[in-house]
Short mmCIF file of C-alpha atoms and ligand atoms in Angstrom, two decimals:
data_model
loop_
_atom_site.label_atom_id
_atom_site.label_comp_id
_atom_site.label_asym_id
_atom_site.label_seq_id
_atom_site.Cartn_x
_atom_site.Cartn_y
_atom_site.Cartn_z
CA UNK A 1 110.11 153.36 54.49
CA UNK A 2 112.31 151.08 56.49
CA UNK A 3 110.59 149.12 58.99
CA UNK A 4 112.36 146.99 61.58
CA UNK A 5 112.41 143.23 60.34
CA UNK A 6 109.80 141.35 62.08
CA UNK A 7 110.58 137.67 61.98
CA UNK A 8 106.96 136.73 62.93
CA UNK A 9 105.59 138.91 60.03
CA UNK A 10 104.70 136.22 57.72
CA UNK A 11 102.96 134.14 60.28
CA UNK A 12 100.88 137.13 61.26
CA UNK A 13 99.99 137.82 57.98
CA UNK A 14 99.26 134.50 57.10
CA UNK A 15 96.79 134.21 60.01
CA UNK A 16 94.71 137.11 58.27
CA UNK A 17 94.27 135.53 54.99
CA UNK A 18 90.66 136.83 54.90
CA UNK A 19 92.30 140.52 54.99
CA UNK A 20 95.66 140.03 53.48
CA UNK A 21 96.71 137.79 50.52
CA UNK A 22 100.28 136.78 51.16
CA UNK A 23 100.85 134.14 48.25
CA UNK A 24 98.57 135.61 45.36
CA UNK A 25 95.68 133.26 46.09
CA UNK A 26 93.37 135.69 44.64
CA UNK A 27 95.41 136.54 41.57
CA UNK A 28 93.01 136.47 38.82
CA UNK A 29 89.86 136.46 41.12
CA UNK A 30 90.21 139.76 43.08
CA UNK A 31 86.38 140.01 43.45
CA UNK A 32 86.24 136.59 45.05
CA UNK A 33 88.23 138.23 47.89
CA UNK A 34 85.52 140.52 48.73
CA UNK A 35 81.80 139.91 49.95
CA UNK A 36 80.14 141.92 47.02
CA UNK A 37 80.99 142.77 43.46
CA UNK A 38 81.79 146.38 43.17
CA UNK A 39 84.29 148.51 41.17
CA UNK A 40 88.13 148.03 42.18
CA UNK A 41 90.16 150.90 43.34
CA UNK A 42 93.82 150.08 43.95
CA UNK A 43 96.70 152.02 46.02
CA UNK A 44 100.37 151.05 45.19
CA UNK A 45 102.55 151.30 48.21
CA UNK A 46 99.97 151.74 50.96
CA UNK A 47 102.55 152.56 53.56
CA UNK A 48 100.70 152.69 56.90
CA UNK A 49 97.42 152.53 55.26
CA UNK A 50 95.51 155.76 56.64
CA UNK A 51 94.68 156.79 53.07
CA UNK A 52 93.28 153.55 51.89
CA UNK A 53 91.37 152.97 55.01
CA UNK A 54 89.73 156.49 55.22
CA UNK A 55 88.71 155.93 51.18
CA UNK A 56 87.19 152.61 52.27
CA UNK A 57 85.16 154.24 55.21
CA UNK A 58 83.77 156.92 52.92
CA UNK A 59 83.20 154.87 49.87
CA UNK A 60 81.28 151.52 50.88
CA UNK A 61 80.24 151.04 47.16
CA UNK A 62 84.13 150.57 46.04
CA UNK A 63 86.39 147.51 46.79
CA UNK A 64 89.75 148.65 47.64
CA UNK A 65 93.18 146.97 47.26
CA UNK A 66 96.01 147.96 48.81
CA UNK A 67 99.40 146.78 47.35
CA UNK A 68 102.45 146.89 49.49
CA UNK A 69 105.72 145.12 49.00
CA UNK A 70 107.10 145.21 52.43
CA UNK A 71 105.52 142.82 54.71
CA UNK A 72 106.82 144.58 57.92
CA UNK A 73 104.84 147.67 56.92
CA UNK A 74 101.72 145.71 55.81
CA UNK A 75 101.32 144.30 59.39
CA UNK A 76 100.35 147.87 60.64
CA UNK A 77 97.66 148.18 57.91
CA UNK A 78 96.26 144.77 58.85
CA UNK A 79 95.98 145.77 62.31
CA UNK A 80 94.04 148.77 61.40
CA UNK A 81 91.74 147.00 59.13
CA UNK A 82 90.87 144.47 61.90
CA UNK A 83 89.95 147.18 64.08
CA UNK A 84 87.77 149.06 61.79
CA UNK A 85 85.99 145.99 60.65
CA UNK A 86 85.80 146.98 56.96
CA UNK A 87 84.87 144.54 54.46
CA UNK A 88 85.58 146.56 51.33
CA UNK A 89 89.31 146.92 51.79
CA UNK A 90 91.72 144.00 51.27
CA UNK A 91 95.46 144.06 51.24
CA UNK A 92 98.05 142.20 48.91
CA UNK A 93 101.75 141.52 49.75
CA UNK A 94 102.95 142.05 46.13
CA UNK A 95 105.59 144.26 44.17
CA UNK A 96 103.65 146.40 41.66
CA UNK A 97 105.81 144.98 39.06
CA UNK A 98 103.62 141.83 39.17
CA UNK A 99 100.33 143.79 38.92
CA UNK A 100 99.42 142.35 35.49
CA UNK A 101 99.74 138.58 36.99
CA UNK A 102 97.49 139.76 39.68
CA UNK A 103 94.54 141.59 38.13
CA UNK A 104 92.86 140.64 34.92
CA UNK A 105 92.61 142.89 31.85
CA UNK A 106 90.28 145.89 32.49
CA UNK A 107 89.53 145.01 36.02
CA UNK A 108 90.60 148.12 37.78
CA UNK A 109 88.71 151.55 37.60
CA UNK A 110 91.26 153.66 39.53
CA UNK A 111 94.99 153.44 40.68
CA UNK A 112 96.41 155.70 43.68
CA UNK A 113 100.13 156.40 43.88
CA UNK A 114 100.82 158.34 47.06
CA UNK A 115 104.23 159.81 47.81
CA UNK A 116 106.02 156.82 45.74
CA UNK A 117 109.70 156.58 46.23
CA UNK A 118 111.45 159.02 44.08
CA UNK A 119 114.45 157.06 43.09
CA UNK A 120 116.47 160.20 42.13
CA UNK A 121 119.30 158.70 40.42
CA UNK A 122 118.96 158.39 36.55
CA UNK A 123 120.07 154.83 36.51
CA UNK A 124 117.09 153.95 38.67
CA UNK A 125 114.38 155.71 36.77
CA UNK A 126 112.82 152.46 35.76
CA UNK A 127 111.89 151.67 39.32
CA UNK A 128 109.82 154.85 39.42
CA UNK A 129 106.13 153.91 39.59
CA UNK A 130 105.26 156.50 37.05
CA UNK A 131 107.99 155.20 34.51
CA UNK A 132 106.41 153.93 31.22
CA UNK A 133 107.09 150.36 32.09
CA UNK A 134 104.72 150.61 34.96
CA UNK A 135 102.25 152.65 32.96
CA UNK A 136 101.99 149.81 30.62
CA UNK A 137 100.98 147.51 33.22
CA UNK A 138 98.38 149.96 34.75
CA UNK A 139 96.90 150.47 31.22
CA UNK A 140 96.28 146.86 30.82
CA UNK A 141 94.32 146.26 34.17
CA UNK A 142 92.51 149.44 33.98
CA UNK A 143 88.99 150.18 32.48
CA UNK A 144 89.27 152.90 29.69
CA UNK A 145 87.45 155.43 31.70
CA UNK A 146 89.51 154.85 34.82
CA UNK A 147 92.36 157.14 35.79
CA UNK A 148 95.52 157.09 37.77
CA UNK A 149 95.85 159.80 40.70
CA UNK A 150 99.38 160.75 41.83
CA UNK A 151 100.48 162.85 44.74
CA UNK A 152 104.01 163.76 45.83
CA UNK A 153 105.86 166.58 47.23
CA UNK A 154 108.89 165.83 45.03
CA UNK A 155 109.25 168.23 42.21
CA UNK A 156 111.53 166.22 40.12
CA UNK A 157 109.43 163.05 40.40
CA UNK A 158 106.22 165.00 39.59
CA UNK A 159 107.94 166.56 36.20
CA UNK A 160 109.14 163.24 35.34
CA UNK A 161 105.67 161.79 35.75
CA UNK A 162 104.14 164.48 33.60
CA UNK A 163 106.37 163.90 31.02
CA UNK A 164 106.32 160.04 31.15
CA UNK A 165 102.43 160.17 31.14
CA UNK A 166 102.41 162.72 28.43
CA UNK A 167 104.85 160.72 26.22
CA UNK A 168 102.71 157.56 27.03
CA UNK A 169 99.72 159.35 25.42
CA UNK A 170 97.79 159.70 28.62
CA UNK A 171 95.11 162.78 29.07
CA UNK A 172 95.33 165.03 32.09
CA UNK A 173 92.22 165.76 34.05
CA UNK A 174 94.02 167.49 36.79
CA UNK A 175 97.17 169.02 37.49
CA UNK A 176 97.84 170.99 40.71
CA UNK A 177 101.08 172.63 41.92
CA UNK A 178 99.98 173.27 45.39
CA UNK A 179 97.23 171.09 46.86
CA UNK A 180 97.23 172.43 50.42
CA UNK A 181 96.97 176.17 49.24
CA UNK A 182 93.39 175.56 48.69
CA UNK A 183 92.92 172.04 49.89
CA UNK A 184 89.71 170.39 48.48
CA UNK A 185 87.47 168.57 51.20
CA UNK A 186 87.73 165.12 49.38
CA UNK A 187 91.62 165.28 49.74
CA UNK A 188 92.66 162.51 52.34
CA UNK A 189 96.11 163.11 53.65
CA UNK A 190 98.68 160.30 53.77
CA UNK A 191 101.14 159.82 56.66
CA UNK A 192 103.98 161.03 54.29
CA UNK A 193 101.84 164.01 53.10
CA UNK A 194 101.28 165.18 56.69
CA UNK A 195 104.84 164.81 57.34
CA UNK A 196 106.21 166.69 54.10
CA UNK A 197 103.56 169.44 54.37
CA UNK A 198 104.63 170.15 58.16
CA UNK A 199 108.25 170.53 56.87
CA UNK A 200 106.70 173.29 54.33
CA UNK A 201 106.90 171.27 51.25
CA UNK A 202 104.32 172.06 48.43
CA UNK A 203 102.12 168.87 47.66
CA UNK A 204 101.61 168.29 43.95
CA UNK A 205 98.56 166.11 42.78
CA UNK A 206 97.83 164.81 38.93
CA UNK A 207 94.84 162.88 37.56
CA UNK A 208 95.41 161.27 34.14
CA UNK A 209 93.62 158.51 32.13
CA UNK A 210 94.76 156.44 29.12
N1 LIG B 1 101.65 155.80 50.38
C1 LIG B 1 102.27 156.08 51.78
C2 LIG B 1 102.17 157.63 52.15
O1 LIG B 1 101.97 158.38 51.35
O2 LIG B 1 102.34 157.75 53.46
C3 LIG B 1 103.70 155.47 51.94
C4 LIG B 1 104.80 156.21 50.90
S1 LIG B 1 106.28 155.31 51.13
C5 LIG B 1 107.49 156.48 50.63
C6 LIG B 1 106.38 154.28 49.54
C7 LIG B 1 105.83 153.00 49.90
O3 LIG B 1 105.55 152.17 48.79
C8 LIG B 1 106.53 151.99 50.80
O4 LIG B 1 105.77 151.45 51.91
C9 LIG B 1 107.11 151.02 49.93
O5 LIG B 1 107.32 149.73 50.63
C10 LIG B 1 106.14 150.95 48.86
N2 LIG B 1 106.61 150.45 47.65
C11 LIG B 1 107.65 150.75 46.95
N3 LIG B 1 107.76 150.31 45.74
C12 LIG B 1 106.62 149.43 45.59
C13 LIG B 1 106.34 148.30 44.64
N4 LIG B 1 107.23 148.43 43.51
N5 LIG B 1 105.21 147.64 44.84
C14 LIG B 1 104.47 147.92 46.04
N6 LIG B 1 104.83 148.63 47.04
C15 LIG B 1 106.04 149.42 46.91
#
């Protein structure tokens, strides 16, 4: 997702430090960011944020953390969180490569990866968020009984992810090859999901645990 560069982005984000952590102030103390201590669910690559905001509305007993590396994208999410007055969702300007520095061991119950960038060239496969390098980081910060939920319309990335998670020894709780054919009511569509589905693409989903 490419957004026009906004020179005022950092000033805007810094003004909303109660919603968004721009300088990793809460690294190692994520519960301190929230009014109450509750299980932590993380979405990596929130994009415009409609998924995580709807999750936070439906599940007040969970603390949601949205990780996004693009400050120009994150502005839009901050604005929406402000409008909704939700206190169980916080955003972090962070590259997922640094997750282990941000969260403590076994601190996270669930990770959502929605329509992650496919990085189709083989030489870029380490950048895919389901590459074993990332799985290693997720495993360290997740509870044992936690799971990763991944949705994509990209068949190659889905197959790569199944192989990568399987090779890493993860157990699959669910593998769906056409999520919208019989869409479960709990499914919350993301912006990319709506766009790709409208183009006639199938949506794949898996849930897997360590
Ligand atoms: N999840 C949203 C959706 O489904 O509509 C957005 C999908 S968009 C294709 C991928 C998003 O992930 C972008 O906003 C991008 O900036 C973010 N992203 C990509 N790599 C990331 C990383 N390593 N850490 C954090 N965010 C990342």
